[in-house]
mmCIF file with all atom_site columns, C-alpha atoms in Angstrom:
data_model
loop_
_atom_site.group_PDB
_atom_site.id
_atom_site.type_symbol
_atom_site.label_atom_id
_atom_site.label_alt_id
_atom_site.label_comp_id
_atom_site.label_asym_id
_atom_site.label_entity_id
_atom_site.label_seq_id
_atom_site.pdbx_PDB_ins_code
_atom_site.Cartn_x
_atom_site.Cartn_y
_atom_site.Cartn_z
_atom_site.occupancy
_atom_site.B_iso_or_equiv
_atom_site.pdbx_formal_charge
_atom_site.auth_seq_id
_atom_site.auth_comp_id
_atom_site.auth_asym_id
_atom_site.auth_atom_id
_atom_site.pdbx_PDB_model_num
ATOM 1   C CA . UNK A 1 1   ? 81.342  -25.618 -31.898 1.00 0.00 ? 19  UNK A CA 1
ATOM 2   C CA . UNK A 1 2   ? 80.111  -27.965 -29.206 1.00 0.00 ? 20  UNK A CA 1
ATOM 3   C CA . UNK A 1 3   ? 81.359  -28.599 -25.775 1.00 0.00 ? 21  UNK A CA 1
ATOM 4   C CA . UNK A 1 4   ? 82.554  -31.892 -26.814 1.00 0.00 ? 22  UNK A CA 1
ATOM 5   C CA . UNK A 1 5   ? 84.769  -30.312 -29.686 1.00 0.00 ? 23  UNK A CA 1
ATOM 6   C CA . UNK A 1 6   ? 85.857  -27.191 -27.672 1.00 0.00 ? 24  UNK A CA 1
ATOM 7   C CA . UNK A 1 7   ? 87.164  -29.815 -24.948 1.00 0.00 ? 25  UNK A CA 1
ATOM 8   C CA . UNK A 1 8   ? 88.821  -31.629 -27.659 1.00 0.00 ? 26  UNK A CA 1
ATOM 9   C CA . UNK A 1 9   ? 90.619  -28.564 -28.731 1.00 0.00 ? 27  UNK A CA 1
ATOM 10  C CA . UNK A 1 10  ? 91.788  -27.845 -25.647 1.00 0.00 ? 28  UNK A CA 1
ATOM 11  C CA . UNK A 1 11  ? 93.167  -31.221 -25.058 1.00 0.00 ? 29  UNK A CA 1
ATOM 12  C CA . UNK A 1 12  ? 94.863  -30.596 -28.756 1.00 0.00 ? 30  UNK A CA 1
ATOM 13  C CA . UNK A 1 13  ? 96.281  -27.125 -27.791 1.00 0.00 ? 31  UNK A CA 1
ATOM 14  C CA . UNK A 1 14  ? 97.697  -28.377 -24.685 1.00 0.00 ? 32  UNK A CA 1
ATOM 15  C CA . UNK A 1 15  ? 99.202  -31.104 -26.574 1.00 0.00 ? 33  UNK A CA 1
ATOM 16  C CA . UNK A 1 16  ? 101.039 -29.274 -28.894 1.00 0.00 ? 34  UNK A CA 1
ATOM 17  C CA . UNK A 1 17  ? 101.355 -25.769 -27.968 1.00 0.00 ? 35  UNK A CA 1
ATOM 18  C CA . UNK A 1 18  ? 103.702 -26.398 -24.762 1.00 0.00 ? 36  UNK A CA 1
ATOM 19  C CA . UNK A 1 19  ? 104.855 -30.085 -25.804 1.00 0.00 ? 37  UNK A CA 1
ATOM 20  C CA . UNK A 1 20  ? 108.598 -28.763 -27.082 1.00 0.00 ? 38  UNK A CA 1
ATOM 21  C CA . UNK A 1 21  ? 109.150 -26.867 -24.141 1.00 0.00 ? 39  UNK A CA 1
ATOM 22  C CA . UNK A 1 22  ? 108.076 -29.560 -22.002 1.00 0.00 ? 40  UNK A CA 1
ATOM 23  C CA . UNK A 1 23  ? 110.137 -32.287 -23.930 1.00 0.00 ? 41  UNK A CA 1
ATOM 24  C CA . UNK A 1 24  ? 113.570 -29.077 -23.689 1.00 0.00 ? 42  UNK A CA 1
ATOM 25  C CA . UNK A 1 25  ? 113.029 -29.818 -19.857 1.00 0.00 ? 43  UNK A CA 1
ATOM 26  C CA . UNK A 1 26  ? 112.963 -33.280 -19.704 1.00 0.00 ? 44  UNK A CA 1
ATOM 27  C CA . UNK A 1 27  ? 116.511 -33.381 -21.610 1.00 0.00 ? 45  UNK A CA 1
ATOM 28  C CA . UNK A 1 28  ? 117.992 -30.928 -20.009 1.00 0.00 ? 46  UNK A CA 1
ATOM 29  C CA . UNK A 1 29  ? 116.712 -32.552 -16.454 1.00 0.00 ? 47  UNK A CA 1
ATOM 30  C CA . UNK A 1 30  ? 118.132 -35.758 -17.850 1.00 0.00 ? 48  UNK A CA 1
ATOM 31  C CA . UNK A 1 31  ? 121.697 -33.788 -19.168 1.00 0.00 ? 49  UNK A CA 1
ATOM 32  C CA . UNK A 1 32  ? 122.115 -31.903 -15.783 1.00 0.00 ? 50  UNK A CA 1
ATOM 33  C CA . UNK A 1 33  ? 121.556 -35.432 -13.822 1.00 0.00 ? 51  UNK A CA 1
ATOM 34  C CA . UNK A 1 34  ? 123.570 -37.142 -15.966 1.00 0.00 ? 52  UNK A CA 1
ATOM 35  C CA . UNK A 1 35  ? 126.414 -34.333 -15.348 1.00 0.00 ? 53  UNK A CA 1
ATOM 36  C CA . UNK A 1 36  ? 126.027 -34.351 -11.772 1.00 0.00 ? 54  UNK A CA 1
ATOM 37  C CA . UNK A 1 37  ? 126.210 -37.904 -11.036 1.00 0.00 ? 55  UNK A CA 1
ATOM 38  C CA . UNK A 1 38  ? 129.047 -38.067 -13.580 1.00 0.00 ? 56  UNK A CA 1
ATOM 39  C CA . UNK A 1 39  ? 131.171 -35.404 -11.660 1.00 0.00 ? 57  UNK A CA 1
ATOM 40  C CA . UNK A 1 40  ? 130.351 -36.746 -8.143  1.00 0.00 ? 58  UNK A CA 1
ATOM 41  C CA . UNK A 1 41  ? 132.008 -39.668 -8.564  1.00 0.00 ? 59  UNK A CA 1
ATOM 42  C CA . UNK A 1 42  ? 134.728 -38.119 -10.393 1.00 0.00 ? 60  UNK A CA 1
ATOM 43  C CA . UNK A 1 43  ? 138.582 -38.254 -9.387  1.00 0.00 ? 61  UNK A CA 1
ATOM 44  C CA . UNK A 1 44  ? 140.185 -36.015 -11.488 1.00 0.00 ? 62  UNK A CA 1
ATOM 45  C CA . UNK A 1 45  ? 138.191 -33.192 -12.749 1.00 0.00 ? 63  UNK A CA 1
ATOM 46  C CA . UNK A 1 46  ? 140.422 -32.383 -15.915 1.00 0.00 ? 64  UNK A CA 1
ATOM 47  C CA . UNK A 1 47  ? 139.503 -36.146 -16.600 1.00 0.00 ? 65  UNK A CA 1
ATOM 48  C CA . UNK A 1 48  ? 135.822 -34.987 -18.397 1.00 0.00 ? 66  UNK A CA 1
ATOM 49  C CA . UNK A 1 49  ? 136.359 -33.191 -22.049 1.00 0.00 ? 67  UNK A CA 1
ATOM 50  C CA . UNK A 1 50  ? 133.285 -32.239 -22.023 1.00 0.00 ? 68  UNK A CA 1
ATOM 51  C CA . UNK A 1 51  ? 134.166 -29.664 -18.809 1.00 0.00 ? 69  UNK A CA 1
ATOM 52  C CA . UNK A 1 52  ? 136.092 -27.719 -21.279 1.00 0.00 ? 70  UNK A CA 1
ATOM 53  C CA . UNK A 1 53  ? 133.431 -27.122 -23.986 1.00 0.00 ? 71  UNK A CA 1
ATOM 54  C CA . UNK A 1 54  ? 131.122 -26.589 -20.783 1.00 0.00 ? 72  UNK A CA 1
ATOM 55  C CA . UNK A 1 55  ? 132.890 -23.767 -19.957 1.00 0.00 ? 73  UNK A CA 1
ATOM 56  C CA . UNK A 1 56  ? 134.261 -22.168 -23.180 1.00 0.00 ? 74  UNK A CA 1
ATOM 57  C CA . UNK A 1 57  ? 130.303 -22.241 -23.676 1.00 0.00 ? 75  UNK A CA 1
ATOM 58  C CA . UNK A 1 58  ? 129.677 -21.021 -20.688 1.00 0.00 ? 76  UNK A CA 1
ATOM 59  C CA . UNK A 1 59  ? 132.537 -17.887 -20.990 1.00 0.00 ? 77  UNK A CA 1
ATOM 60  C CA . UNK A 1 60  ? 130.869 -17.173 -24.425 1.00 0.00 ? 78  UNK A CA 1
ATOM 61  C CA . UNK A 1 61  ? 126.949 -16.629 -23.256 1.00 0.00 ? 79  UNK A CA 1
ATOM 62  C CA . UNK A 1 62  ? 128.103 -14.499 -20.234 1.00 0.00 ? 80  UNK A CA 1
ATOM 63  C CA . UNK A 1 63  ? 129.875 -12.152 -22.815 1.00 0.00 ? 81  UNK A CA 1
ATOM 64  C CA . UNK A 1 64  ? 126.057 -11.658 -23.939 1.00 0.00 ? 82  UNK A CA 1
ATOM 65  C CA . UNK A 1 65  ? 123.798 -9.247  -22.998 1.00 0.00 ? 83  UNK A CA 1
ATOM 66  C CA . UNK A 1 66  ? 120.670 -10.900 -22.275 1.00 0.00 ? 84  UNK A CA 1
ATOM 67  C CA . UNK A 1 67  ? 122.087 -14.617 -20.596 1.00 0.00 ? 85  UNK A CA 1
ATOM 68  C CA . UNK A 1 68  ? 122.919 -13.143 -17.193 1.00 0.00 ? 86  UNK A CA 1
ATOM 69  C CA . UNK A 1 69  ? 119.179 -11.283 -16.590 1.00 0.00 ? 87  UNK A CA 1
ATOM 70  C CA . UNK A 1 70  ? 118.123 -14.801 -17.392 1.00 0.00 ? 88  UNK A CA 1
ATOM 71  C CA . UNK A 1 71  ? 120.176 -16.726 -15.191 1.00 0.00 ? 89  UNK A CA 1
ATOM 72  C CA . UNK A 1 72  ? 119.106 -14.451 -12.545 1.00 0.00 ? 90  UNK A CA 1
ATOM 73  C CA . UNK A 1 73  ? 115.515 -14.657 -13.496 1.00 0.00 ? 91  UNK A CA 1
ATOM 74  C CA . UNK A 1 74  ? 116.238 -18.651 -13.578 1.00 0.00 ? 92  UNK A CA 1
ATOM 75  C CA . UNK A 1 75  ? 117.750 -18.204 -9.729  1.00 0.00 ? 93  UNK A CA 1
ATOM 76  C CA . UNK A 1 76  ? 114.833 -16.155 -8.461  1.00 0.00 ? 94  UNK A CA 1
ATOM 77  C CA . UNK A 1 77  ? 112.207 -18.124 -9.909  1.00 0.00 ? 95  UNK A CA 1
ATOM 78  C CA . UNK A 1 78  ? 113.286 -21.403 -8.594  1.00 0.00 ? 96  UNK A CA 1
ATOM 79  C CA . UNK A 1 79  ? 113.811 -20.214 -4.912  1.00 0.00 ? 97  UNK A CA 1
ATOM 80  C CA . UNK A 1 80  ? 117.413 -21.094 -5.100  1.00 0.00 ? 98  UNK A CA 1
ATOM 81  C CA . UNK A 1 81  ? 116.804 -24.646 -5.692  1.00 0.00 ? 99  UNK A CA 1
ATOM 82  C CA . UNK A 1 82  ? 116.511 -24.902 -9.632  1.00 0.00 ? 100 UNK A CA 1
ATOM 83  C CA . UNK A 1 83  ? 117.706 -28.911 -9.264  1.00 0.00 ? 101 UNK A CA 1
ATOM 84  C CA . UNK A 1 84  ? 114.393 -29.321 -7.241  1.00 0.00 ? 102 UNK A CA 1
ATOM 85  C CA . UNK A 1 85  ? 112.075 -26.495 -9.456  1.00 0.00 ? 103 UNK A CA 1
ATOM 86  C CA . UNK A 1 86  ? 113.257 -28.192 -12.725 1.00 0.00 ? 104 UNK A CA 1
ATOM 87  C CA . UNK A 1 87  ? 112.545 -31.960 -11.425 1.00 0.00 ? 105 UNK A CA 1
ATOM 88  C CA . UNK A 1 88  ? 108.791 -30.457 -10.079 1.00 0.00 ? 106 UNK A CA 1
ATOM 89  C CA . UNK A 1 89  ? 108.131 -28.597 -13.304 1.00 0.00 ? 107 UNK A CA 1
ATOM 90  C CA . UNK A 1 90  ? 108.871 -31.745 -15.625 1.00 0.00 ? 108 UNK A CA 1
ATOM 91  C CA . UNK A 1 91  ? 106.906 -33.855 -13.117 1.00 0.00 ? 109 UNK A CA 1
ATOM 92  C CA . UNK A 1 92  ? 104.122 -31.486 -13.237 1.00 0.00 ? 110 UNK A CA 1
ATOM 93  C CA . UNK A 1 93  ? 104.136 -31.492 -17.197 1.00 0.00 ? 111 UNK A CA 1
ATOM 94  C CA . UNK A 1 94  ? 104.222 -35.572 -17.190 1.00 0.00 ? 112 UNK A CA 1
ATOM 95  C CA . UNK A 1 95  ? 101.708 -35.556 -15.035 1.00 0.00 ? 113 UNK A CA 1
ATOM 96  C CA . UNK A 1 96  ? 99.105  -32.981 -16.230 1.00 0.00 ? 114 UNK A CA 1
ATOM 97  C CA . UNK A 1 97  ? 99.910  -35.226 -19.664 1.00 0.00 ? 115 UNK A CA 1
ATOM 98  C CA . UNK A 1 98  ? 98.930  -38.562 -18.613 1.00 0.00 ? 116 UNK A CA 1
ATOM 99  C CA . UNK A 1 99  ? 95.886  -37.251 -16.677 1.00 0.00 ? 117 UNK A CA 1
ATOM 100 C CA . UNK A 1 100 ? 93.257  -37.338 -19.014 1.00 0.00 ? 118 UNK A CA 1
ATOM 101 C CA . UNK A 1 101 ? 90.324  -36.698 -17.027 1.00 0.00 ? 119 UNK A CA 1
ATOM 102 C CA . UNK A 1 102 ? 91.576  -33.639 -14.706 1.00 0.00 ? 120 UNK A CA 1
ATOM 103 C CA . UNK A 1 103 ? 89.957  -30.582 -14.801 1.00 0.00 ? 121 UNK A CA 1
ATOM 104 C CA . UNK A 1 104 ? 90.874  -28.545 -18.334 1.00 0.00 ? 122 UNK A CA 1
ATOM 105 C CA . UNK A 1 105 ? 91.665  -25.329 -17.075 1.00 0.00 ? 123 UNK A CA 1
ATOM 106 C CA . UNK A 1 106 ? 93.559  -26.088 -13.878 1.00 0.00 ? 124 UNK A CA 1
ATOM 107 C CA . UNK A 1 107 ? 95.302  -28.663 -16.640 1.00 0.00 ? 125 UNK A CA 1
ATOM 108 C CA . UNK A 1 108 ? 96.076  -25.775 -19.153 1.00 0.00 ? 126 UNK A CA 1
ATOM 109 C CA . UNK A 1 109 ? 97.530  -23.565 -16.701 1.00 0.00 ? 127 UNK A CA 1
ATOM 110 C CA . UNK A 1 110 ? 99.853  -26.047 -14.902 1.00 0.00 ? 128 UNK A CA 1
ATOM 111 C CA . UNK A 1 111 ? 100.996 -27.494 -18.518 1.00 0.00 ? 129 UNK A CA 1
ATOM 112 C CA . UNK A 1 112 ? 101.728 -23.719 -19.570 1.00 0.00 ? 130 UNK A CA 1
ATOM 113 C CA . UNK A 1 113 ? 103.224 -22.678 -16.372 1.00 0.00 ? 131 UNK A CA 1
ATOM 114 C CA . UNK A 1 114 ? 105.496 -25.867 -16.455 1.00 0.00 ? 132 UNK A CA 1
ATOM 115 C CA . UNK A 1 115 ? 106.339 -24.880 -20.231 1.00 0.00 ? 133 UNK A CA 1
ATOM 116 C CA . UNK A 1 116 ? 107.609 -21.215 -19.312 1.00 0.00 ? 134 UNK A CA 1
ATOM 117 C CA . UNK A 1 117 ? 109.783 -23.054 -16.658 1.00 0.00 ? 135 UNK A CA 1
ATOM 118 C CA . UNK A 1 118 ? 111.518 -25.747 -18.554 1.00 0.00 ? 136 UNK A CA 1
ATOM 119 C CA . UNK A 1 119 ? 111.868 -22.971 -21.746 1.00 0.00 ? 137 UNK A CA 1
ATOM 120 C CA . UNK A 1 120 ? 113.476 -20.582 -18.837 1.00 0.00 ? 138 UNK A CA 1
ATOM 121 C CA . UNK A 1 121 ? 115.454 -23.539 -17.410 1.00 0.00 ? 139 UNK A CA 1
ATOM 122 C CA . UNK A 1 122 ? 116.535 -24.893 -21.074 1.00 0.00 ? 140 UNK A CA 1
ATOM 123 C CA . UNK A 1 123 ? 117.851 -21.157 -21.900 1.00 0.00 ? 141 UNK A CA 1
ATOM 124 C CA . UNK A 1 124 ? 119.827 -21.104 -18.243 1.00 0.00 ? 142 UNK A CA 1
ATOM 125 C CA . UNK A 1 125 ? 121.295 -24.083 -18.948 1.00 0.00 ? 143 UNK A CA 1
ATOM 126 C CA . UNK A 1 126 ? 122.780 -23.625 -22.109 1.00 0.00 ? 144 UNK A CA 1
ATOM 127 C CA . UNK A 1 127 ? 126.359 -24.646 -21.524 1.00 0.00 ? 145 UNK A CA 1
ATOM 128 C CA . UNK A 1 128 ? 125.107 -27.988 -20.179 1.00 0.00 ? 146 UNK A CA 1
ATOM 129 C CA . UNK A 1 129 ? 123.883 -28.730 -23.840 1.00 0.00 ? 147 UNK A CA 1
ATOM 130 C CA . UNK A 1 130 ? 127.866 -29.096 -24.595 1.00 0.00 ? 148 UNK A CA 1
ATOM 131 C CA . UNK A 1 131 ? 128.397 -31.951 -22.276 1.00 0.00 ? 149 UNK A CA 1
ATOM 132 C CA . UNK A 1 132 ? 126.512 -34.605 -24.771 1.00 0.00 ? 150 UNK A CA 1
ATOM 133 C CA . UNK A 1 133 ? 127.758 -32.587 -27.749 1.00 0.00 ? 151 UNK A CA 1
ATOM 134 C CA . UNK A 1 134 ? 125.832 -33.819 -30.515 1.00 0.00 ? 152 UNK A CA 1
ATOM 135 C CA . UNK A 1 135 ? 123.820 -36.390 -28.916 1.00 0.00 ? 153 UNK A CA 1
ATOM 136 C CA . UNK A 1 136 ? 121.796 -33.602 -27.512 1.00 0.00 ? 154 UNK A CA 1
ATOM 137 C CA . UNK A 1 137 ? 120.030 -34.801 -30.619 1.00 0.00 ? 155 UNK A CA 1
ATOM 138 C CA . UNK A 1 138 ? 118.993 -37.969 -29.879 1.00 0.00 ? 156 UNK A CA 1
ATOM 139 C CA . UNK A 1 139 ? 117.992 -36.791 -26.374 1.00 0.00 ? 157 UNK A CA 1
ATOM 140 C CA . UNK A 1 140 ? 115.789 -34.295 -27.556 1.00 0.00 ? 158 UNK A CA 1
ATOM 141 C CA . UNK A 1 141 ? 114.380 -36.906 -29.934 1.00 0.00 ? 159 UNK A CA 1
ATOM 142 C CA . UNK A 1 142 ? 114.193 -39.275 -26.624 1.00 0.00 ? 160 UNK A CA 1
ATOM 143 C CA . UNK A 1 143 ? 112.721 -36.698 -24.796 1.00 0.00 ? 161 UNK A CA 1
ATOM 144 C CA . UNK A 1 144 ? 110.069 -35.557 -27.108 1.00 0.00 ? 162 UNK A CA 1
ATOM 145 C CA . UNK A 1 145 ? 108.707 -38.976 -27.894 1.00 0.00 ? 163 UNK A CA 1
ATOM 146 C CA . UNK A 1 146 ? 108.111 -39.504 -24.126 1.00 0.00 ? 164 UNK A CA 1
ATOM 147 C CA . UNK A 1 147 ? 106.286 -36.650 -23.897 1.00 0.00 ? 165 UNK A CA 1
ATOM 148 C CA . UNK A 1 148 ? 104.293 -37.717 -26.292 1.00 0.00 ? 166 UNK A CA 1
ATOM 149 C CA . UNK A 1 149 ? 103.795 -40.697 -25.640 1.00 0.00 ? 167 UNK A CA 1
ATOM 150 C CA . UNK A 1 150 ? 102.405 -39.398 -21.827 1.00 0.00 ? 168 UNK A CA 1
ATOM 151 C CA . UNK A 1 151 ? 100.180 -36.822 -23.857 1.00 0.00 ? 169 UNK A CA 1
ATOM 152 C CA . UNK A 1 152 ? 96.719  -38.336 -23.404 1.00 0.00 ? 170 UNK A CA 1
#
């Protein structure tokens, strides 16, 4: 295999391999900012129906046995700003996407590292995936065509 074709593999690999978990991140970026700005402005809490499923969801992970060692592993992770760690690691996926001449292994590691975060992140966040109910859907569809679309 040639240089030319290994390089070409790479760019493939790094394509698809962390593509979903980098297009999981974006939505649930764009869920969690859509939740926040929604409740900020809110009057009435009790107001949102979506707070309800939220939290039944919520109540039913934490009976679990493995979704509170990942929320904490979430926490530590992002420093104890996971707003700021999630925004960075879907910036840093766009990014490394739409730069087609970086280096390939600096790329590869960034794109992976931003991967385990938004999978991490997507996991953590669970209960937000009840706020759009089943328009989570079309925002994963959303989501994964932009990230494609930035994939050079």
């Amino acid at each position: 295999m040639s240089t030319g074709e290994r390089s070409e593999a790479r760019r493939k690999a790094v394509a698809v391999g962390p593509g979903i978990c980098h297009a999981l991140g974006l939505m649930m970026l764009a869920i969690t900012e859509w939740v926040r700005a929604d409740l900020k402005d809110a009057t009435s809490l009790a107001s949102h129906a979506y707070l309800k499923n939220m939290i039944e969801f919520a109540g039913s992970l934490a009976d679990t046995d493995w979704y509170k060692p990942v929320v904490d592993l979430y926490d530590k992770v992002s420093f104890g700003e996971p707003r700021a760690a999630l925004w960075a690691a879907v910036f840093m996926a766009l990014v490394v996407r739409l730069n087609r001449y970086g280096p390939e292994e600096g790329q590869q590691v960034l794109s992976w590292v931003a991967a385990a975060y938004c999978l991490l992140a997507t996991v953590a966040l669970l209960p937000y995936l009840a706020a759009p109910g089943v328009g989570v859907i079309l925002l994963l569809a959303l989501s994964g065509g932009l990230v494609n679309v930035a994939t050079r």
